[in-house]
């Protein structure tokens, strides 16, 4: 079985939020981590590999430094890494991003594509289903459990008040929830191996069946009109009282606000 | 991008989500917002109702402001599946050409929206909290045409650290998913009758139609903390799994739900579904109790938009007090049970 896992290097809030003049995030200026839902997707792929045997290829689109997130994935146990990076791809919205990644995946053989449900920087949950649409694959979003049965997958698809147990023939695309599993840590040996494993770097020219007009900032249907740091509300009241007074204080506030 | 023919697209469309032939509240909220937008654009609001045996719901949509209801009714649409629903909605868009298409940012809408936007080749802005009609660019620029009557979609990003306003100037429809609970529905117009348009694009199952083996309702033993109106959240300071009983008691008397910080999940005191923060969930309840939570930025990013934040912590310098409306410096082991008792007495 061949599994492709899409991962994203995302800014960690510890580094603060920085913007480019065009309003897009200045990713180069921020500390980064592997997006949590993607990590769960990778872990799911690695477990399928252990159970059924599989080749796991991780793919990411980003700046050259996104190589780090692929090395982390390789250290966890992925077999191959592909970095899609090119100046012309910058500033892409979800539509242009999914078009790009689909263009890269068209070069690969796969039975299963796994993405995270959403990334913590944009929180859109769009790129997974959109990749599936571009590749004309069935998509199962919000997976909380993944099993393989013959040439099909059986997936628990989460909703607010229920789940559906779904079955579909591969190839297909699944978006993974963080709840799916507890991702493993990088193994010390794996970290060394990660730098021996192959990371392929692809640019614009390597994308298959993709128009220039559909890429990067120019190819993005959505345009940022305005972006700003959120104005944080200031601290409220802080009191140091004994227990009884503390409770009386809070009850008074609740009554004032008509909460009780 | 092709700017031709954008003026052909008219009207505000709303996806009227139903599950088990019961309309979701977000459908009414979208109609309420859709009416405002339609007024600004001098057009009308159309609800798109997709399902099996759902025609009877159309009048209810009229009561909440739908001028027209397009009904796509087919046995293939009984339970939500991406493919037949995406085919239904994309076909409606291609046939009726709306300028705006709104979808609830639910577990259905956040799958249907992106699939349809990719299919009809337009942009989609996720999880919007503000929608308005305005100009793009916001301020006229030399050498760039300023477009009027654009849908301006505002959304939080980066775990709530940033706010972005997004337009979709050169593609139609302008699509947005909208957070449930944010927009206002109108007071229902009693006796309103829907102007129903039935439309069926035909459904032919193919490899993209998944098979539903089972529908398992309400199996999660943990509540969805993103839906909770009141969250009683505990951190490392709670001290043990057992001591979460104090928080559960408080939550119970308030009709709230227990949630937690990352440290609690790492200690195995609570499951990861209850985790608030950057690597957990972003929550916006009406009241958020932060109990024994120091308030690391990763946690704060997930809860600072709560309407009211109450912090209880023995460390006077804990950063959680910087975002709390009401901060109590003290021992949670004493304050929490006393507060629970006081609330219990009040409820009686």
Coordinates of C-alpha atoms in Angstrom, one line a residue:
Chain A
X1 CA 0.0 0.0 0.0
X2 CA 1.2 3.5 -0.8
X3 CA 0.2 6.3 1.5
X4 CA 0.8 10.0 0.9
X5 CA 0.5 12.2 4.0
X6 CA 0.2 16.0 3.6
X7 CA 1.8 17.9 6.5
X8 CA 2.2 21.6 7.1
X9 CA 4.7 23.5 9.1
X10 CA 2.7 26.0 11.1
X11 CA 3.7 29.0 13.2
X12 CA 3.8 28.4 17.0
X13 CA 2.1 31.2 18.9
X14 CA 5.2 31.5 21.1
X15 CA 7.0 33.4 18.4
X16 CA 4.2 36.0 18.0
X17 CA 2.4 36.9 14.8
X18 CA 4.1 38.9 12.0
X19 CA 2.7 40.1 8.7
X20 CA 4.0 40.8 5.3
X21 CA 3.1 44.2 3.8
X22 CA 0.4 42.4 1.7
X23 CA -1.3 41.2 4.8
X24 CA -0.3 37.5 4.5
X25 CA 1.5 35.9 7.4
X26 CA 5.3 36.4 7.5
X27 CA 6.0 32.7 8.1
X28 CA 9.8 33.1 7.9
X29 CA 9.7 35.3 11.0
X30 CA 8.0 32.8 13.3
X31 CA 8.9 29.6 15.3
X32 CA 7.3 26.6 13.8
X33 CA 5.8 23.1 14.7
X34 CA 4.2 20.3 12.7
X35 CA 0.5 21.0 12.6
X36 CA -1.2 18.8 15.2
X37 CA -4.0 17.3 13.0
X38 CA -1.4 16.5 10.3
X39 CA 0.8 14.8 12.9
X40 CA -2.2 12.6 13.9
X41 CA -2.7 11.9 10.1
X42 CA 1.0 10.9 9.9
X43 CA 0.7 8.7 13.0
X44 CA -2.4 7.0 11.5
X45 CA -0.3 6.3 8.3
X46 CA 2.6 4.9 10.3
X47 CA 0.2 2.6 12.2
X48 CA -1.3 1.3 8.9
X49 CA 2.3 0.8 7.8
X50 CA 3.1 -1.3 10.9
X51 CA -0.2 -3.3 10.5
X52 CA -0.4 -3.9 6.8
X53 CA 2.9 -2.8 5.4
X54 CA 3.0 0.5 3.5
X55 CA 5.3 3.1 2.0
X56 CA 4.6 6.4 3.6
X57 CA 5.5 9.6 1.7
X58 CA 5.1 12.9 3.4
X59 CA 4.6 16.0 1.3
X60 CA 4.6 19.6 2.3
X61 CA 4.4 23.0 0.5
X62 CA 6.2 25.9 2.0
X63 CA 9.4 27.8 2.3
X64 CA 12.7 25.9 2.0
X65 CA 12.8 25.8 5.8
X66 CA 9.7 23.5 5.7
X67 CA 12.3 20.8 5.1
X68 CA 12.4 20.6 8.9
X69 CA 8.9 19.3 9.2
X70 CA 9.7 16.6 6.7
X71 CA 12.8 15.6 8.7
X72 CA 10.6 15.3 11.7
X73 CA 8.2 13.1 9.8
X74 CA 11.1 11.0 8.6
X75 CA 12.4 10.7 12.1
X76 CA 8.9 9.4 13.2
X77 CA 9.1 6.7 10.6
X78 CA 8.0 8.1 7.2
X79 CA 9.9 6.7 4.2
X80 CA 10.2 9.6 1.8
X81 CA 9.7 13.4 1.9
X82 CA 8.7 15.8 -0.8
X83 CA 9.1 19.6 -0.4
X84 CA 7.1 21.7 -2.9
X85 CA 8.7 25.1 -2.8
X86 CA 8.8 27.9 -5.3
X87 CA 8.6 31.7 -5.2
X88 CA 5.6 31.7 -7.5
X89 CA 3.6 29.6 -5.1
X90 CA 3.8 32.1 -2.3
X91 CA 0.7 33.9 -0.8
X92 CA -1.6 31.1 -2.0
X93 CA -5.1 30.8 -0.4
X94 CA -6.7 27.3 0.1
X95 CA -7.8 27.1 -3.5
X96 CA -4.3 27.8 -4.9
X97 CA -2.7 25.6 -2.2
X98 CA -4.9 22.6 -2.9
X99 CA -4.3 23.1 -6.7
X100 CA -0.5 23.1 -6.1
X101 CA -0.5 20.0 -3.8
X102 CA -2.9 18.1 -6.2
X103 CA -0.4 19.0 -9.0
X104 CA 2.4 17.5 -7.0
X105 CA 0.5 14.4 -6.0
X106 CA -0.4 13.6 -9.6
X107 CA 3.3 12.6 -10.0
X108 CA 2.9 10.0 -7.2
X109 CA 1.4 6.6 -6.9
X110 CA -1.0 6.3 -4.0
X111 CA -3.8 4.2 -2.5
X112 CA -4.5 6.6 0.3
X113 CA -4.0 10.3 0.9
X114 CA -4.2 11.5 4.5
X115 CA -4.3 15.2 5.5
X116 CA -5.0 16.8 8.8
X117 CA -8.5 18.2 9.2
X118 CA -7.2 21.7 9.6
X119 CA -4.1 23.7 10.4
X120 CA -3.9 25.8 13.5
X121 CA -2.8 28.9 11.6
X122 CA -5.7 29.2 9.2
X123 CA -8.2 26.8 10.8
X124 CA -10.0 26.5 7.5
X125 CA -10.3 22.7 7.0
X126 CA -10.5 23.4 3.3
X127 CA -7.3 22.1 1.7
X128 CA -8.0 18.3 2.3
X129 CA -11.4 18.2 0.7
X130 CA -10.2 20.6 -2.1
X131 CA -7.2 18.3 -3.0
X132 CA -9.7 15.4 -3.2
X133 CA -11.9 17.5 -5.5
X134 CA -9.0 18.4 -7.8
X135 CA -7.9 14.8 -8.0
X136 CA -11.6 13.6 -8.3
X137 CA -11.2 11.3 -5.3
X138 CA -13.7 10.4 -2.7
X139 CA -13.1 12.3 0.5
X140 CA -13.9 11.4 4.1
X141 CA -13.3 14.4 6.4
X142 CA -13.1 14.5 10.2
X143 CA -11.8 10.9 10.6
X144 CA -11.7 9.6 14.2
X145 CA -10.8 6.0 13.3
X146 CA -9.3 4.5 10.2
X147 CA -9.1 0.8 9.2
X148 CA -8.2 -0.9 6.0
X149 CA -10.2 -3.9 4.8
X150 CA -9.0 -5.4 1.5
X151 CA -9.1 -2.6 -1.1
X152 CA -11.3 -0.4 1.0
X153 CA -11.1 1.8 4.0
X154 CA -13.6 1.9 6.9
X155 CA -13.6 5.2 8.6
X156 CA -15.5 6.7 11.5
X157 CA -16.5 10.2 10.3
X158 CA -17.2 12.5 13.2
X159 CA -20.1 15.0 13.4
X160 CA -21.2 17.1 16.3
X161 CA -23.7 14.6 17.7
X162 CA -22.8 11.3 16.0
X163 CA -20.4 9.5 13.8
X164 CA -20.9 7.7 10.5
X165 CA -19.0 4.5 9.8
X166 CA -18.2 4.8 6.1
X167 CA -16.7 2.5 3.6
X168 CA -15.1 3.4 0.4
X169 CA -12.7 1.9 -2.1
X170 CA -9.2 3.2 -2.4
X171 CA -7.8 5.5 -3.7
X172 CA -9.4 8.1 -1.4
X173 CA -8.5 11.0 0.7
X174 CA -9.1 11.1 4.5
X175 CA -8.7 14.2 6.8
X176 CA -7.6 13.3 10.3
X177 CA -8.7 14.7 13.6
X178 CA -6.1 15.1 16.4
X179 CA -8.3 12.8 18.5
X180 CA -7.4 10.0 16.1
X181 CA -4.4 9.0 18.1
X182 CA -1.5 10.1 20.2
X183 CA 1.4 10.7 17.8
X184 CA 4.7 9.0 18.6
X185 CA 7.9 10.9 19.4
X186 CA 10.8 11.0 17.1
X187 CA 13.2 8.1 17.8
X188 CA 16.8 9.1 18.6
X189 CA 18.0 6.7 15.9
X190 CA 15.3 8.0 13.6
X191 CA 16.6 11.6 13.9
X192 CA 19.9 10.5 12.5
X193 CA 18.3 8.4 9.9
X194 CA 16.1 11.3 8.9
X195 CA 19.1 13.1 7.5
X196 CA 20.1 10.1 5.4
X197 CA 16.6 9.6 4.0
X198 CA 15.7 11.3 0.7
X199 CA 13.9 14.6 0.6
X200 CA 12.9 15.5 -3.0
X201 CA 12.5 19.2 -3.7
X202 CA 9.9 20.2 -6.4
X203 CA 9.2 23.5 -7.9
X204 CA 6.6 25.0 -10.2
X205 CA 7.9 23.0 -13.2
X206 CA 7.2 19.7 -11.3
X207 CA 3.5 20.3 -10.9
X208 CA 1.4 18.2 -13.2
X209 CA -1.7 19.6 -15.1
X210 CA -1.7 22.9 -13.3
X211 CA -2.2 26.4 -14.9
X212 CA 0.1 29.3 -13.9
X213 CA -3.1 31.4 -13.4
X214 CA -4.2 29.1 -10.6
X215 CA -1.1 29.4 -8.5
X216 CA 0.2 31.6 -5.7
X217 CA -1.2 35.0 -4.6
X218 CA -2.4 35.8 -8.2
X219 CA -4.2 32.5 -8.6
X220 CA -6.0 32.8 -5.3
X221 CA -9.7 33.7 -5.6
X222 CA -9.8 35.1 -2.0
X223 CA -7.9 38.4 -1.4
X224 CA -7.0 39.8 2.0
X225 CA -8.6 43.2 2.4
X226 CA -7.3 43.8 5.9
X227 CA -5.4 41.8 8.5
X228 CA -4.4 42.8 12.0
X229 CA -3.3 41.6 15.3
X230 CA -6.2 41.0 17.5
X231 CA -6.8 43.7 20.0
X232 CA -6.6 41.9 23.3
X233 CA -8.8 43.0 26.0
X234 CA -7.0 44.1 29.1
X235 CA -7.0 42.5 32.5
X236 CA -10.2 42.9 34.6
X237 CA -10.4 42.9 38.3
X238 CA -8.2 40.8 40.5
X239 CA -9.0 40.4 44.2
X240 CA -7.2 38.8 47.1
X241 CA -9.8 37.9 49.7
X242 CA -10.6 35.0 52.0
X243 CA -12.7 32.1 50.7
X244 CA -16.1 33.4 51.9
X245 CA -15.4 37.0 50.6
X246 CA -14.2 35.6 47.3
X247 CA -17.4 33.7 46.7
X248 CA -19.5 36.7 47.8
X249 CA -17.6 38.9 45.4
X250 CA -18.1 36.5 42.5
X251 CA -21.8 35.9 43.3
X252 CA -22.3 39.7 43.4
X253 CA -20.7 40.0 39.9
X254 CA -22.8 37.2 38.5
X255 CA -25.9 38.9 39.8
X256 CA -24.8 42.2 38.4
X257 CA -24.4 40.5 35.0
X258 CA -27.7 38.7 35.3
X259 CA -26.0 35.4 35.1
X260 CA -27.9 34.2 38.1
Chain B
X1 CA -8.8 35.4 -13.6
X2 CA -11.9 35.8 -15.7
X3 CA -13.8 38.9 -14.8
X4 CA -16.4 38.4 -17.5
X5 CA -20.0 37.5 -16.6
X6 CA -19.7 38.3 -12.8
X7 CA -22.8 40.5 -13.1
X8 CA -24.8 37.5 -14.2
X9 CA -24.6 36.2 -10.6
X10 CA -27.5 37.5 -8.5
X11 CA -29.0 36.9 -5.1
X12 CA -28.0 35.7 -1.7
X13 CA -28.2 31.9 -1.3
X14 CA -28.1 30.0 2.0
X15 CA -27.5 26.3 2.5
X16 CA -30.3 25.2 4.8
X17 CA -28.6 22.3 6.7
X18 CA -30.9 19.6 7.9
X19 CA -30.1 16.3 9.6
X20 CA -32.7 13.6 10.1
X21 CA -35.1 16.1 8.4
X22 CA -34.7 18.6 11.2
X23 CA -33.3 22.0 10.2
X24 CA -30.2 23.1 12.0
X25 CA -30.3 26.4 13.9
X26 CA -27.5 27.8 11.7
X27 CA -29.9 27.7 8.7
X28 CA -32.1 30.3 10.4
X29 CA -29.1 32.4 11.5
X30 CA -27.8 32.4 7.9
X31 CA -31.2 33.5 6.6
X32 CA -31.2 36.3 9.1
X33 CA -27.7 37.5 7.9
X34 CA -28.6 36.8 4.3
X35 CA -31.6 39.2 4.6
X36 CA -29.3 42.0 5.7
X37 CA -26.9 41.4 2.9
X38 CA -29.7 41.1 0.3
X39 CA -31.2 44.4 1.5
X40 CA -27.8 46.1 0.9
X41 CA -27.6 44.6 -2.5
X42 CA -31.2 45.2 -3.4
X43 CA -31.8 41.5 -4.0
X44 CA -33.5 38.5 -2.3
X45 CA -32.6 35.5 -0.2
X46 CA -32.9 31.9 -1.4
X47 CA -32.6 28.9 0.9
X48 CA -31.2 25.7 -0.7
X49 CA -32.7 22.7 1.0
X50 CA -31.0 19.4 0.2
X51 CA -32.2 16.0 1.5
X52 CA -34.7 13.2 1.1
X53 CA -38.4 13.9 1.9
X54 CA -37.5 17.4 3.1
X55 CA -39.9 19.6 1.1
X56 CA -42.1 20.0 4.2
X57 CA -39.4 22.0 5.8
X58 CA -39.6 24.8 3.2
X59 CA -42.3 26.9 4.9
X60 CA -40.3 27.0 8.1
X61 CA -37.5 28.5 6.0
X62 CA -39.9 31.1 4.7
X63 CA -40.9 32.0 8.3
X64 CA -37.3 32.8 9.0
X65 CA -36.9 35.0 6.0
X66 CA -36.3 32.9 2.8
X67 CA -37.9 34.6 -0.2
X68 CA -37.5 31.4 -2.2
X69 CA -36.6 27.8 -1.4
X70 CA -34.8 25.6 -3.9
X71 CA -35.5 22.0 -2.9
X72 CA -33.2 19.2 -4.1
X73 CA -34.9 16.0 -2.9
X74 CA -33.6 12.6 -3.7
X75 CA -33.3 9.3 -1.9
X76 CA -29.5 9.4 -2.4
X77 CA -29.5 12.5 -0.1
X78 CA -31.0 10.8 3.0
X79 CA -27.9 11.0 5.2
X80 CA -25.1 13.5 4.5
X81 CA -22.4 12.3 2.2
X82 CA -19.9 14.6 0.6
X83 CA -20.5 13.5 -3.0
X84 CA -24.2 13.6 -3.6
X85 CA -24.5 16.8 -1.5
X86 CA -21.6 18.5 -3.3
X87 CA -23.2 17.5 -6.6
X88 CA -26.5 18.9 -5.5
X89 CA -25.2 22.2 -4.2
X90 CA -22.7 22.7 -7.1
X91 CA -25.5 22.0 -9.6
X92 CA -27.8 24.6 -7.9
X93 CA -24.9 27.2 -8.1
X94 CA -24.3 26.4 -11.8
X95 CA -28.0 26.6 -12.6
X96 CA -29.1 29.6 -10.5
X97 CA -25.8 31.6 -10.3
X98 CA -26.0 33.3 -6.9
X99 CA -23.6 36.1 -6.1
X100 CA -23.3 35.0 -2.5
X101 CA -23.4 31.4 -1.1
X102 CA -23.4 31.0 2.7
X103 CA -22.9 27.7 4.5
X104 CA -22.8 27.0 8.2
X105 CA -19.4 26.2 9.6
X106 CA -20.5 22.8 10.9
X107 CA -19.0 19.4 10.5
X108 CA -21.1 19.1 7.4
X109 CA -20.6 22.6 6.1
X110 CA -16.8 22.5 6.6
X111 CA -16.7 19.5 4.3
X112 CA -19.4 20.5 1.8
X113 CA -18.1 24.1 1.4
X114 CA -14.6 23.4 0.3
X115 CA -15.6 20.6 -2.0
X116 CA -18.2 22.8 -3.7
X117 CA -15.9 25.8 -3.9
X118 CA -13.2 23.7 -5.6
X119 CA -15.8 22.3 -8.0
X120 CA -17.3 25.6 -9.1
X121 CA -13.9 27.3 -8.9
X122 CA -14.4 30.1 -6.5
X123 CA -12.9 31.2 -3.2
X124 CA -14.3 30.2 0.2
X125 CA -13.7 32.0 3.4
X126 CA -14.0 29.8 6.5
X127 CA -15.6 30.3 9.9
X128 CA -16.6 33.9 9.3
X129 CA -17.9 36.0 12.3
X130 CA -18.7 39.2 10.4
X131 CA -20.2 39.6 6.9
X132 CA -20.9 42.9 5.3
X133 CA -21.2 44.6 1.9
X134 CA -18.4 47.0 1.0
X135 CA -15.7 48.0 -1.3
X136 CA -12.6 46.2 -2.4
X137 CA -9.9 47.4 -1.9
X138 CA -11.3 49.0 1.2
X139 CA -9.6 52.2 0.3
X140 CA -9.2 53.2 -3.4
X141 CA -5.7 52.8 -4.7
X142 CA -4.1 54.5 -7.7
X143 CA -4.1 52.3 -10.7
X144 CA -6.5 49.7 -9.2
X145 CA -10.2 49.6 -9.9
X146 CA -12.2 49.8 -6.6
X147 CA -15.0 47.3 -6.8
X148 CA -18.3 48.1 -5.0
X149 CA -20.9 45.8 -3.5
X150 CA -18.4 43.1 -2.5
X151 CA -19.0 40.6 0.3
X152 CA -16.4 41.4 3.0
X153 CA -15.8 38.4 5.2
X154 CA -14.1 38.7 8.5
X155 CA -12.7 35.8 10.4
X156 CA -10.4 35.0 13.2
X157 CA -7.2 33.1 12.3
X158 CA -4.2 31.8 14.0
X159 CA -6.0 30.5 17.0
X160 CA -7.8 33.8 17.4
X161 CA -4.5 35.9 17.4
X162 CA -5.3 37.6 14.2
X163 CA -8.4 39.0 12.5
X164 CA -8.6 39.1 8.7
X165 CA -11.1 40.6 6.3
X166 CA -11.3 38.8 3.0
X167 CA -13.0 39.5 -0.3
X168 CA -13.5 37.3 -3.4
X169 CA -13.6 40.1 -6.0
X170 CA -13.2 38.2 -9.3
X171 CA -15.0 34.9 -8.8
X172 CA -18.6 34.1 -8.1
X173 CA -20.3 33.1 -6.0
X174 CA -18.6 34.7 -3.0
X175 CA -18.6 31.8 -0.6
X176 CA -18.3 31.8 3.2
X177 CA -18.8 29.3 5.9
X178 CA -20.2 31.1 9.0
X179 CA -19.7 30.1 12.6
X180 CA -22.9 28.8 14.3
X181 CA -24.2 31.0 17.0
X182 CA -22.8 34.2 15.7
X183 CA -25.5 35.6 13.3
X184 CA -29.0 36.6 14.5
X185 CA -32.1 34.9 13.2
X186 CA -35.2 37.1 12.7
X187 CA -38.4 36.7 14.7
X188 CA -40.3 34.1 12.7
X189 CA -43.1 35.4 10.4
X190 CA -46.1 33.2 11.4
X191 CA -47.8 31.6 8.4
X192 CA -45.2 32.5 5.8
X193 CA -45.4 30.3 2.8
X194 CA -42.4 29.4 0.8
X195 CA -42.0 30.0 -2.9
X196 CA -40.7 26.5 -3.7
X197 CA -38.6 25.6 -6.7
X198 CA -37.9 21.9 -7.1
X199 CA -34.6 21.0 -8.8
X200 CA -33.0 17.7 -9.3
X201 CA -29.7 17.5 -11.2
X202 CA -29.8 13.6 -11.2
X203 CA -27.7 11.4 -9.0
X204 CA -25.7 8.5 -10.4
X205 CA -23.6 6.7 -7.7
X206 CA -19.9 6.4 -8.7
X207 CA -16.6 5.7 -6.9
X208 CA -17.0 8.9 -4.9
X209 CA -20.2 7.8 -3.3
X210 CA -19.2 6.4 0.1
X211 CA -21.2 3.7 1.7
X212 CA -22.7 4.4 5.1
X213 CA -22.3 1.2 7.2
X214 CA -23.6 2.6 10.4
X215 CA -24.9 5.8 11.9
X216 CA -23.9 5.9 15.6
X217 CA -25.5 8.8 17.5
X218 CA -24.2 10.5 20.6
X219 CA -21.5 7.9 21.3
X220 CA -19.0 10.3 22.6
X221 CA -18.9 10.1 26.4
X222 CA -17.4 13.5 26.4
X223 CA -19.3 16.6 25.5
X224 CA -18.2 18.9 22.7
X225 CA -16.6 21.7 24.6
X226 CA -16.9 23.9 21.6
X227 CA -20.7 23.9 21.9
X228 CA -20.7 24.5 25.7
X229 CA -22.2 27.8 27.0
X230 CA -20.3 27.4 30.3
X231 CA -16.9 25.8 30.6
X232 CA -15.3 24.9 33.9
X233 CA -11.7 24.4 33.0
X234 CA -9.0 23.0 35.1
X235 CA -5.2 23.1 34.9
X236 CA -2.2 21.6 36.6
X237 CA -3.1 23.4 39.8
X238 CA -6.1 21.1 40.2
X239 CA -3.5 18.5 41.4
X240 CA -5.0 15.2 40.5
X241 CA -7.6 13.4 38.4
X242 CA -9.7 12.8 41.4
X243 CA -9.8 16.5 42.4
X244 CA -11.5 17.3 39.1
X245 CA -14.6 16.2 41.0
X246 CA -14.7 19.8 42.5
X247 CA -14.9 21.2 38.9
X248 CA -17.5 18.6 37.9
X249 CA -19.7 19.7 40.8
X250 CA -19.4 23.3 39.8
X251 CA -20.1 22.5 36.2
X252 CA -23.2 20.5 37.2
X253 CA -24.8 23.2 39.2
X254 CA -24.2 25.7 36.3
X255 CA -25.3 23.3 33.6
X256 CA -21.8 23.6 32.2
X257 CA -19.1 21.3 30.9
X258 CA -15.6 20.5 32.3
X259 CA -12.6 21.3 30.1
X260 CA -8.9 21.4 30.8
X261 CA -5.4 22.7 29.8
X262 CA -2.7 20.7 28.0
X263 CA -0.9 19.8 31.2
X264 CA -3.9 18.0 32.4
X265 CA -4.1 15.9 29.3
X266 CA -0.4 15.1 29.5
X267 CA -0.9 13.9 33.1
X268 CA -3.7 11.7 31.9
X269 CA -6.2 13.3 34.2
X270 CA -8.6 14.2 31.3
X271 CA -9.0 13.0 27.7
X272 CA -7.7 15.1 24.9
X273 CA -11.2 16.0 23.6
X274 CA -11.5 18.3 26.6
X275 CA -8.3 20.2 25.9
X276 CA -8.5 24.0 25.3
X277 CA -5.7 25.8 23.6
X278 CA -3.5 26.0 20.5
X279 CA -3.1 22.2 20.3
X280 CA -6.6 21.6 21.6
X281 CA -9.8 23.4 20.9
X282 CA -10.7 27.0 20.5
X283 CA -13.7 27.8 22.7
X284 CA -15.9 30.9 23.1
X285 CA -18.4 30.1 25.9
X286 CA -20.4 32.7 27.7
X287 CA -18.5 32.0 30.9
X288 CA -15.1 30.4 31.1
X289 CA -13.7 29.4 34.5
X290 CA -9.9 29.0 34.5
X291 CA -9.2 27.1 37.7
X292 CA -5.6 26.3 38.6
X293 CA -4.6 27.3 35.0
X294 CA -1.5 29.5 34.8
X295 CA -2.5 30.9 31.4
X296 CA 0.3 30.1 29.0
X297 CA -0.2 31.9 25.7
X298 CA -1.1 28.6 24.0
X299 CA -3.9 28.1 26.4
X300 CA -5.1 31.7 26.2
X301 CA -5.2 31.6 22.4
X302 CA -7.9 29.0 22.8
X303 CA -10.2 30.7 25.2
X304 CA -9.6 34.5 25.3
X305 CA -12.7 35.2 23.2
X306 CA -15.0 33.8 25.9
X307 CA -17.6 36.4 26.9
X308 CA -16.6 36.3 30.5
X309 CA -13.5 34.8 32.1
X310 CA -13.2 34.0 35.8
X311 CA -9.8 32.9 37.0
X312 CA -9.0 31.2 40.3
X313 CA -5.3 30.7 41.0
X314 CA -3.1 30.8 44.1
X315 CA -0.3 32.5 42.2
X316 CA -1.1 36.2 42.2
X317 CA 1.3 36.7 39.2
X318 CA -0.2 34.0 37.0
X319 CA -0.7 35.4 33.4
X320 CA -4.2 34.1 33.4
X321 CA -5.2 37.1 35.5
X322 CA -4.2 39.3 32.5
X323 CA -7.1 38.1 30.5
X324 CA -9.6 37.4 33.3
X325 CA -12.6 39.7 33.9
X326 CA -12.7 38.5 37.5
X327 CA -9.6 37.1 39.2
X328 CA -9.7 35.4 42.5
X329 CA -6.3 34.9 44.1
X330 CA -6.7 31.9 46.5
X331 CA -6.9 28.2 47.1
X332 CA -9.1 26.5 44.5
X333 CA -9.7 23.6 46.9
X334 CA -11.6 26.0 49.2
X335 CA -13.1 28.5 46.8
X336 CA -14.5 26.1 44.2
X337 CA -16.6 24.0 46.7
X338 CA -17.8 27.2 48.4
X339 CA -18.8 28.7 45.1
X340 CA -20.6 25.5 44.1
X341 CA -22.5 25.6 47.4
X342 CA -23.4 29.3 47.1
X343 CA -24.7 28.7 43.5
X344 CA -26.7 25.7 44.6
X345 CA -28.4 27.7 47.3
X346 CA -29.1 30.5 44.8
X347 CA -30.7 28.0 42.3
X348 CA -33.0 26.7 44.9

